[in-house]
């Protein structure tokens, strides 16, 4: 039985909840902690998974092609605008995101603000 964890390259800010969750299930290589991000990425080119902790971080095809064994890019955020979907599809790389994670919270906040306004709480 092997205890080797899968390796994941984490791009973006080191959000504690994301890092803790990933650390529990895999070996996380944190680009944001590297002094030389380009060299760090080159040293970890064998990873099969990339996690992106912020949709402001661009994941272009030129970055994904640096990982010949890449299978998945998981984004902690809504949408695919920051990822090169065409490149990923052409190279059989799965892209994921987290849609609808804030839908209920936004609706709750809107109703709360409406109640505050109508009842003149502020």
mmCIF file of C-alpha atoms in Angstrom:
data_model
loop_
_atom_site.group_PDB
_atom_site.id
_atom_site.type_symbol
_atom_site.label_atom_id
_atom_site.label_comp_id
_atom_site.label_asym_id
_atom_site.label_seq_id
_atom_site.Cartn_x
_atom_site.Cartn_y
_atom_site.Cartn_z
ATOM 1 C CA UNK A 1 0.000 0.000 0.000
ATOM 2 C CA UNK A 2 1.486 3.345 -0.998
ATOM 3 C CA UNK A 3 0.912 6.511 0.965
ATOM 4 C CA UNK A 4 2.065 8.864 -1.757
ATOM 5 C CA UNK A 5 -0.243 11.820 -2.117
ATOM 6 C CA UNK A 6 -1.123 13.237 -5.504
ATOM 7 C CA UNK A 7 0.576 16.494 -6.369
ATOM 8 C CA UNK A 8 -1.285 19.718 -7.117
ATOM 9 C CA UNK A 9 0.098 23.072 -8.220
ATOM 10 C CA UNK A 10 -1.738 25.898 -6.437
ATOM 11 C CA UNK A 11 -1.891 29.183 -8.318
ATOM 12 C CA UNK A 12 -3.129 32.341 -6.642
ATOM 13 C CA UNK A 13 -3.260 33.692 -3.106
ATOM 14 C CA UNK A 14 -2.772 31.245 -0.260
ATOM 15 C CA UNK A 15 -6.278 31.358 1.178
ATOM 16 C CA UNK A 16 -6.163 29.346 4.436
ATOM 17 C CA UNK A 17 -9.371 27.400 3.786
ATOM 18 C CA UNK A 18 -8.170 26.360 0.315
ATOM 19 C CA UNK A 19 -4.656 25.443 1.449
ATOM 20 C CA UNK A 20 -5.936 23.470 4.451
ATOM 21 C CA UNK A 21 -8.433 21.564 2.328
ATOM 22 C CA UNK A 22 -5.884 20.695 -0.331
ATOM 23 C CA UNK A 23 -3.144 19.821 2.185
ATOM 24 C CA UNK A 24 -5.470 17.231 3.715
ATOM 25 C CA UNK A 25 -5.712 15.239 0.493
ATOM 26 C CA UNK A 26 -2.629 15.971 -1.605
ATOM 27 C CA UNK A 27 0.840 17.454 -1.778
ATOM 28 C CA UNK A 28 0.406 21.134 -2.615
ATOM 29 C CA UNK A 29 3.064 23.096 -4.472
ATOM 30 C CA UNK A 30 2.315 26.768 -3.760
ATOM 31 C CA UNK A 31 3.401 29.119 -6.557
ATOM 32 C CA UNK A 32 2.635 32.198 -4.420
ATOM 33 C CA UNK A 33 5.234 31.088 -1.852
ATOM 34 C CA UNK A 34 7.999 30.720 -4.456
ATOM 35 C CA UNK A 35 10.670 33.385 -4.854
ATOM 36 C CA UNK A 36 11.044 32.461 -8.534
ATOM 37 C CA UNK A 37 7.554 31.477 -9.760
ATOM 38 C CA UNK A 38 8.724 30.662 -13.298
ATOM 39 C CA UNK A 39 11.497 28.386 -12.033
ATOM 40 C CA UNK A 40 9.132 26.865 -9.464
ATOM 41 C CA UNK A 41 6.615 26.010 -12.184
ATOM 42 C CA UNK A 42 9.353 24.474 -14.335
ATOM 43 C CA UNK A 43 10.503 22.333 -11.394
ATOM 44 C CA UNK A 44 6.975 20.968 -10.929
ATOM 45 C CA UNK A 45 6.084 20.322 -14.570
ATOM 46 C CA UNK A 46 5.058 16.716 -13.873
ATOM 47 C CA UNK A 47 1.955 17.582 -11.863
ATOM 48 C CA UNK A 48 -1.341 16.377 -13.287
ATOM 49 C CA UNK A 49 -3.565 18.917 -11.515
ATOM 50 C CA UNK A 50 -3.669 22.677 -11.067
ATOM 51 C CA UNK A 51 -5.828 24.435 -8.483
ATOM 52 C CA UNK A 52 -6.537 28.126 -8.867
ATOM 53 C CA UNK A 53 -7.616 29.975 -5.724
ATOM 54 C CA UNK A 54 -8.686 33.213 -7.410
ATOM 55 C CA UNK A 55 -10.406 33.931 -10.721
ATOM 56 C CA UNK A 56 -8.193 36.997 -11.164
ATOM 57 C CA UNK A 57 -5.342 34.570 -11.881
ATOM 58 C CA UNK A 58 -5.087 33.839 -15.587
ATOM 59 C CA UNK A 59 -4.652 30.227 -16.716
ATOM 60 C CA UNK A 60 -3.706 30.572 -20.400
ATOM 61 C CA UNK A 61 -2.886 27.703 -22.736
ATOM 62 C CA UNK A 62 0.775 28.759 -22.628
ATOM 63 C CA UNK A 63 0.795 27.954 -18.904
ATOM 64 C CA UNK A 64 -1.122 24.685 -19.201
ATOM 65 C CA UNK A 65 1.160 23.426 -21.984
ATOM 66 C CA UNK A 66 4.088 23.559 -19.532
ATOM 67 C CA UNK A 67 2.529 20.519 -17.822
ATOM 68 C CA UNK A 68 2.597 17.607 -20.297
ATOM 69 C CA UNK A 69 0.685 15.296 -17.918
ATOM 70 C CA UNK A 70 -1.972 17.863 -16.983
ATOM 71 C CA UNK A 71 -5.446 16.353 -16.577
ATOM 72 C CA UNK A 72 -7.472 18.921 -14.630
ATOM 73 C CA UNK A 73 -7.567 22.596 -13.672
ATOM 74 C CA UNK A 74 -9.882 23.293 -10.733
ATOM 75 C CA UNK A 75 -10.863 26.892 -10.105
ATOM 76 C CA UNK A 76 -12.238 28.094 -6.782
ATOM 77 C CA UNK A 77 -14.606 30.636 -8.265
ATOM 78 C CA UNK A 78 -17.390 31.119 -10.747
ATOM 79 C CA UNK A 79 -16.797 31.093 -14.483
ATOM 80 C CA UNK A 80 -14.187 30.094 -17.016
ATOM 81 C CA UNK A 81 -13.203 33.555 -18.266
ATOM 82 C CA UNK A 82 -9.718 33.315 -16.773
ATOM 83 C CA UNK A 83 -8.950 29.911 -18.340
ATOM 84 C CA UNK A 84 -8.155 29.020 -21.939
ATOM 85 C CA UNK A 85 -11.119 26.748 -22.573
ATOM 86 C CA UNK A 86 -10.272 26.106 -26.232
ATOM 87 C CA UNK A 87 -6.740 24.994 -25.415
ATOM 88 C CA UNK A 88 -7.961 22.742 -22.596
ATOM 89 C CA UNK A 89 -10.632 21.128 -24.785
ATOM 90 C CA UNK A 90 -8.131 20.502 -27.575
ATOM 91 C CA UNK A 91 -5.779 18.785 -25.123
ATOM 92 C CA UNK A 92 -8.369 16.815 -23.102
ATOM 93 C CA UNK A 93 -7.807 18.833 -19.937
ATOM 94 C CA UNK A 94 -10.862 19.038 -17.678
ATOM 95 C CA UNK A 95 -11.725 22.504 -16.356
ATOM 96 C CA UNK A 96 -13.897 22.918 -13.287
ATOM 97 C CA UNK A 97 -15.272 25.815 -11.286
ATOM 98 C CA UNK A 98 -17.673 26.364 -8.394
ATOM 99 C CA UNK A 99 -20.902 27.774 -9.801
ATOM 100 C CA UNK A 100 -23.839 28.766 -7.634
ATOM 101 C CA UNK A 101 -21.858 28.780 -4.391
ATOM 102 C CA UNK A 102 -23.072 32.255 -3.453
ATOM 103 C CA UNK A 103 -26.543 32.285 -4.968
ATOM 104 C CA UNK A 104 -28.424 31.795 -1.692
ATOM 105 C CA UNK A 105 -26.142 34.146 0.253
ATOM 106 C CA UNK A 106 -26.629 36.950 -2.277
ATOM 107 C CA UNK A 107 -30.405 36.484 -2.156
ATOM 108 C CA UNK A 108 -30.367 36.488 1.673
ATOM 109 C CA UNK A 109 -28.290 39.672 1.744
ATOM 110 C CA UNK A 110 -30.574 41.399 -0.771
ATOM 111 C CA UNK A 111 -33.643 40.573 1.304
ATOM 112 C CA UNK A 112 -31.900 41.712 4.485
ATOM 113 C CA UNK A 113 -30.949 45.040 2.911
ATOM 114 C CA UNK A 114 -34.468 45.476 1.622
ATOM 115 C CA UNK A 115 -35.904 44.899 5.107
ATOM 116 C CA UNK A 116 -33.389 47.329 6.614
ATOM 117 C CA UNK A 117 -34.380 49.979 4.079
ATOM 118 C CA UNK A 118 -38.128 49.515 4.437
ATOM 119 C CA UNK A 119 -37.953 49.529 8.246
ATOM 120 C CA UNK A 120 -35.386 52.332 8.275
ATOM 121 C CA UNK A 121 -32.980 50.391 10.516
ATOM 122 C CA UNK A 122 -29.842 52.275 9.489
#
